[in-house]
Every structure is written in structure tokens, then in C-alpha cells.
Short mmCIF file of C-alpha atoms in Angstrom, two decimals:
data_model
loop_
_atom_site.label_atom_id
_atom_site.label_comp_id
_atom_site.label_asym_id
_atom_site.label_seq_id
_atom_site.Cartn_x
_atom_site.Cartn_y
_atom_site.Cartn_z
CA MET O 1376 63.50 -6.35 -12.39
CA ILE O 1377 64.47 -10.00 -12.49
CA ARG O 1378 66.11 -11.55 -15.55
CA ILE O 1379 65.49 -15.26 -16.03
CA GLY O 1380 67.15 -17.54 -18.56
CA ILE O 1381 65.61 -20.81 -19.74
CA CYS O 1382 68.03 -23.22 -21.40
CA ASP O 1383 66.49 -26.38 -22.87
CA ASP O 1384 66.85 -28.06 -26.26
CA ASP O 1385 63.17 -29.07 -26.20
CA ILE O 1386 61.65 -25.92 -27.70
CA LYS O 1387 58.05 -26.85 -26.93
CA PHE O 1388 58.82 -27.60 -23.28
CA SER O 1389 60.94 -24.44 -23.04
CA LYS O 1390 58.01 -22.28 -24.23
CA THR O 1391 55.64 -23.96 -21.78
CA LEU O 1392 58.12 -23.30 -19.00
CA GLY O 1393 58.35 -19.67 -20.09
CA GLN O 1394 54.57 -19.30 -19.90
CA TRP O 1395 54.57 -20.71 -16.38
CA VAL O 1396 57.38 -18.40 -15.31
CA SER O 1397 55.57 -15.38 -16.80
CA LYS O 1398 52.37 -16.27 -14.96
CA ILE O 1399 54.19 -16.58 -11.64
CA CYS O 1400 56.31 -13.43 -12.01
CA PHE O 1401 53.57 -11.21 -13.44
CA SER O 1402 51.99 -10.36 -10.09
CA ARG O 1403 55.29 -10.21 -8.20
CA THR O 1404 57.87 -8.23 -10.12
CA GLU O 1405 59.03 -6.85 -13.45
CA TYR O 1406 60.77 -9.58 -15.39
CA GLU O 1407 62.50 -10.56 -18.62
CA ILE O 1408 62.94 -14.06 -20.04
CA GLN O 1409 65.83 -15.08 -22.28
CA TYR O 1410 65.65 -18.42 -24.13
CA PHE O 1411 68.62 -20.65 -25.01
CA GLN O 1412 68.50 -23.93 -26.96
CA ASP O 1413 71.95 -25.19 -25.95
CA GLY O 1414 74.62 -24.69 -23.31
CA ARG O 1415 76.88 -23.11 -25.92
CA ASN O 1416 74.34 -20.32 -26.36
CA VAL O 1417 74.47 -19.51 -22.65
CA ILE O 1418 78.28 -19.38 -22.58
CA ASN O 1419 78.37 -17.24 -25.74
CA PHE O 1420 75.79 -14.91 -24.24
CA ILE O 1421 77.94 -14.46 -21.13
CA GLU O 1422 81.18 -13.99 -23.07
CA GLU O 1423 79.57 -11.38 -25.30
CA GLY O 1424 78.84 -9.30 -22.22
CA GLY O 1425 75.24 -10.32 -21.75
CA CYS O 1426 75.70 -11.72 -18.27
CA SER O 1427 72.71 -10.00 -16.72
CA LEU O 1428 70.78 -13.12 -15.73
CA ASP O 1429 69.68 -13.47 -12.12
CA LEU O 1430 68.34 -17.00 -12.47
CA LEU O 1431 69.03 -19.74 -15.04
CA ILE O 1432 66.61 -22.65 -15.40
CA LEU O 1433 68.98 -25.18 -16.93
CA ASP O 1434 68.42 -28.55 -18.57
CA ILE O 1435 71.24 -31.00 -17.86
CA ASN O 1436 70.97 -33.41 -20.79
CA MET O 1437 71.80 -31.40 -23.91
CA LYS O 1438 73.64 -32.50 -27.03
CA TYR O 1439 76.69 -30.25 -27.33
CA VAL O 1440 77.40 -28.51 -24.01
CA ASN O 1441 75.38 -30.02 -21.17
CA GLY O 1442 73.97 -28.26 -18.14
CA MET O 1443 76.68 -29.42 -15.77
CA GLU O 1444 79.35 -27.95 -18.04
CA VAL O 1445 77.47 -24.66 -18.16
CA ALA O 1446 77.13 -24.64 -14.36
CA GLU O 1447 80.84 -25.36 -13.95
CA TYR O 1448 81.65 -22.47 -16.30
CA ILE O 1449 79.35 -20.10 -14.36
CA ARG O 1450 80.90 -20.99 -11.02
CA ASN O 1451 84.48 -20.86 -12.35
CA GLU O 1452 83.75 -17.36 -13.64
CA LYS O 1453 82.35 -16.50 -10.18
CA LEU O 1454 79.14 -15.13 -11.67
CA ASP O 1455 76.33 -14.11 -9.34
CA MET O 1456 73.70 -16.29 -11.01
CA ASP O 1457 71.34 -18.77 -9.38
CA ILE O 1458 70.60 -22.08 -11.08
CA ILE O 1459 67.60 -24.40 -11.09
CA PHE O 1460 68.48 -27.70 -12.75
CA LEU O 1461 66.03 -29.71 -14.87
CA THR O 1462 66.72 -33.29 -15.92
CA VAL O 1463 65.12 -36.62 -16.75
CA SER O 1464 67.33 -38.47 -14.24
CA GLU O 1465 68.02 -38.24 -10.52
CA LYS O 1466 71.62 -39.43 -10.91
CA TYR O 1467 73.01 -35.89 -11.21
CA VAL O 1468 71.34 -34.50 -8.12
CA TYR O 1469 74.38 -34.55 -5.78
CA ARG O 1470 76.71 -33.22 -8.45
CA GLY O 1471 74.15 -30.51 -9.14
CA TYR O 1472 74.38 -29.18 -5.61
CA LYS O 1473 78.17 -29.06 -5.98
CA TYR O 1474 77.48 -26.08 -8.23
CA LYS O 1475 75.27 -24.48 -5.57
CA ALA O 1476 72.00 -25.14 -7.36
CA PHE O 1477 69.01 -23.36 -5.89
CA ALA O 1478 66.81 -26.33 -6.77
CA TYR O 1479 66.81 -29.57 -8.73
CA LEU O 1480 63.65 -30.66 -10.58
CA LEU O 1481 62.87 -33.68 -12.74
CA LYS O 1482 61.43 -32.99 -16.19
CA THR O 1483 58.15 -34.51 -15.09
CA VAL O 1484 57.86 -31.07 -13.50
CA THR O 1485 54.40 -29.55 -13.15
CA TYR O 1486 53.27 -25.96 -12.94
CA GLN O 1487 52.92 -26.38 -9.17
CA ASP O 1488 56.55 -27.53 -8.90
CA ILE O 1489 57.76 -24.44 -10.76
CA TYR O 1490 55.41 -22.23 -8.75
CA ASP O 1491 56.76 -23.56 -5.44
CA GLU O 1492 60.43 -23.16 -6.32
CA LEU O 1493 60.15 -19.83 -8.13
CA THR O 1494 58.02 -18.38 -5.34
CA ARG O 1495 60.61 -19.53 -2.80
CA TYR O 1496 63.32 -17.92 -4.94
CA LEU O 1497 61.44 -14.62 -5.22
CA ASP O 1498 60.72 -14.58 -1.48
CA GLU O 1499 64.40 -15.09 -0.64
CA ARG O 1500 65.41 -12.49 -3.20
CA GLU O 1501 63.09 -9.91 -1.63
CA GLU O 1502 64.48 -10.62 1.82
CA LEU O 1503 68.05 -10.13 0.58
CA SER O 1504 67.13 -6.90 -1.19
CA ASP O 1505 66.40 -5.40 2.23
CA MET O 1506 70.02 -5.95 3.26
CA LEU O 1507 73.26 -4.25 2.32
CA ASN O 1508 76.16 -6.72 2.24
CA VAL O 1509 79.47 -5.16 3.27
CA SER O 1510 82.92 -6.41 4.30
CA VAL O 1511 84.26 -5.28 7.67
CA ARG O 1512 87.80 -6.40 8.46
CA GLY O 1513 87.39 -9.43 6.24
CA ASN O 1514 83.99 -10.42 7.65
CA ASN O 1515 80.79 -10.24 5.62
CA ILE O 1516 78.15 -8.17 7.40
CA LYS O 1517 74.49 -7.76 6.44
CA ILE O 1518 73.11 -4.32 7.29
CA PRO O 1519 69.27 -4.10 7.51
CA LEU O 1520 68.42 -1.08 5.37
CA LYS O 1521 65.17 -0.40 7.24
CA ASP O 1522 67.26 0.49 10.32
CA VAL O 1523 69.75 2.76 8.53
CA MET O 1524 69.01 6.44 9.13
CA TYR O 1525 71.81 7.73 6.90
CA PHE O 1526 75.20 7.00 5.36
CA SER O 1527 78.16 9.35 5.57
CA SER O 1528 81.55 9.11 3.90
CA GLU O 1529 84.98 10.44 4.81
CA ARG O 1530 88.21 9.51 3.05
CA ARG O 1531 86.74 6.40 1.40
CA VAL O 1532 85.29 5.15 4.70
CA ILE O 1533 81.51 4.95 4.70
CA THR O 1534 79.60 4.77 7.98
CA ALA O 1535 76.04 3.48 8.14
CA PHE O 1536 74.27 5.13 11.08
CA LEU O 1537 71.52 2.82 12.32
CA LYS O 1538 68.91 3.63 14.94
CA SER O 1539 71.03 2.12 17.71
CA ASP O 1540 74.38 1.27 16.12
CA LYS O 1541 76.81 2.20 13.37
CA VAL O 1542 78.91 0.19 10.91
CA SER O 1543 81.94 1.49 8.99
CA PHE O 1544 83.32 -0.06 5.82
CA TYR O 1545 85.32 0.78 2.69
CA GLU O 1546 83.28 1.47 -0.44
CA LYS O 1547 82.51 4.20 -2.96
CA MET O 1548 79.49 6.34 -2.15
CA GLU O 1549 78.31 5.99 -5.76
CA ASN O 1550 78.19 2.22 -5.42
CA VAL O 1551 76.20 2.35 -2.19
CA TYR O 1552 73.70 4.80 -3.64
CA GLU O 1553 73.21 2.68 -6.73
CA ILE O 1554 72.05 -0.14 -4.44
CA VAL O 1555 69.93 1.79 -1.93
CA GLN O 1556 68.27 4.46 -4.06
CA THR O 1557 65.35 2.14 -4.86
CA GLU O 1558 64.97 1.30 -1.16
CA GLY O 1559 63.80 4.76 -0.05
CA PHE O 1560 67.14 6.56 0.20
CA ILE O 1561 68.07 9.92 -1.27
CA ARG O 1562 71.46 11.48 -1.85
CA CYS O 1563 71.58 15.06 -0.60
CA HIS O 1564 75.31 15.73 -0.54
CA GLN O 1565 78.52 14.27 -1.94
CA SER O 1566 79.12 12.73 1.49
CA PHE O 1567 75.58 11.89 2.67
CA ILE O 1568 72.75 9.51 1.75
CA VAL O 1569 69.58 9.70 3.85
CA ASN O 1570 66.72 7.30 4.50
CA ILE O 1571 63.59 9.27 3.58
CA LYS O 1572 61.42 7.67 6.25
CA TYR O 1573 63.56 9.18 9.04
CA ILE O 1574 63.38 12.76 7.74
CA ARG O 1575 61.47 15.09 10.10
CA GLN O 1576 61.90 18.28 8.10
CA PHE O 1577 63.92 19.65 5.23
CA GLY O 1578 64.93 22.98 3.80
CA ALA O 1579 67.16 24.43 1.11
CA SER O 1580 70.40 23.74 2.97
CA LYS O 1581 69.72 20.97 5.49
CA ILE O 1582 67.69 17.92 6.43
CA VAL O 1583 66.70 17.23 10.04
CA LEU O 1584 66.22 13.62 11.07
CA GLU O 1585 63.95 12.20 13.77
CA ASN O 1586 66.89 12.04 16.21
CA ASN O 1587 67.62 15.74 15.53
CA VAL O 1588 70.77 15.01 13.52
CA GLN O 1589 71.21 17.68 10.85
CA ILE O 1590 72.41 16.60 7.41
CA PRO O 1591 73.65 19.20 4.90
CA VAL O 1592 72.01 19.55 1.49
CA SER O 1593 74.42 20.74 -1.19
CA ARG O 1594 73.32 23.03 -3.99
CA SER O 1595 73.96 20.41 -6.67
CA TYR O 1596 71.53 17.96 -5.00
CA SER O 1597 68.90 20.39 -3.68
CA ASP O 1598 66.54 20.21 -6.70
CA ASP O 1599 66.50 16.41 -6.64
CA VAL O 1600 65.94 16.38 -2.86
CA ARG O 1601 62.99 18.74 -3.17
CA ARG O 1602 61.50 16.77 -6.05
CA ARG O 1603 61.78 13.45 -4.20
CA LEU O 1604 60.44 14.74 -0.91
CA MET O 1605 57.55 16.71 -2.43
CA MET O 1606 56.26 13.73 -4.41
#
């Protein structure tokens, strides 16, 4: 699911943009579109707890709160939200990238322009979804989920066991599982999350992986394990 906001005080143009976005996203992913007519609406939406947007297509020249002010607010709040700027003038382009804009498009924009940038955005998003970002001794590490055989936890330290390596980091098991459960992983124990594609066999009390590592299955997770693996 991707949530896209469109903020433009030109209602007709905003609706056209929404139709283009719908057409592009329809064959790629589930999506929702939220419309805003002014920068104030975006800020109010965020402050009311609605900050669930992944991407904001943002007009710069608006009457009350302009797009640059909205972008500054988003970055000051350290929100994980990508921005594509729209404007009638090129003069803001360098300032726009100050706010880490994903793209900058003039309002002479065509369907092909939106298609190119949104497709690029979706491609990059899919690539990132295959990675788990963790912090190891202050360094950001990207772990390729396709190579992770299982995760184990002990005293708040989680270890990702890859096919030929392992990476340990501090995190809650619940938070890791929330991220990886849609990427082919299953939780079989309070301390273990397993990549389904590496399971060779399973039973009521254990899972055996391709490398012969045995992972325990606790009683509280056994029904879910069986349901997932018998699908």
C-alpha cells in the first residue's frame, strides 16, 4: 500500500493529476490518494495524526502556506515522506532540492512526465522494501532480506543469520516482524523469525532449514505456522 498526497490549489489540475496517478499505480500496487487545496491543510493533517503519506506531490505557489513552507515543516519534523515539487517557475529548483525533493516538475507537466517520475519512485521503493535497515555501532547497514535465513533474539540483541554471514543489532523482535512478515517470513517462537523459502521440513515442535539448522516452534505459534506453511 502506498499513500500519495496531492496538494494544489488548482482543483481541476489536482483532479487530473489524481487520475494520472491512479492509472500509473493501478497495475503496480495498492494505493490511496489524499487531496489538499492548501499547505495549511497538509500541516493540519499531519498535526492531527494523519501523517501516513509516503509521497506528497506538492505545488509551490499557493496563497496561504506555500509548498516550500510545507516542505520545511516536513523536514523539521523529520517525517519519512518523499516530495515531488510542482511549480510554474524554475527559480525554486535549487531550494527545492535543499528539502531533499525526489523530483521537481514544471506545471506544464504531461502524463508522460508524471509516469516517468512516479515509475522511478515505485521502482526505488520496491528495491528498498527488499532491505532491512539497521544500525550497527552507529553505522547504518542494509540487510538483503532474500539472503536472511532466520532472525534470533537474545537479551534485546537480534541476529540476522544470512546464507554466508550474520549481523547483530539492537531492536525489538515485534518491530522486525512487523517489517518482514509481508516479505515471506514467519514467526514461530518468541525468539525466532524464519524465512519460509529456506524451510526444508516442519513439524509440531521444530522447523528444519536447508542448512540443517533446527528452529523451535512454540505452542503459541504452532497453529499460525501450520496455516502459513500449508497454504
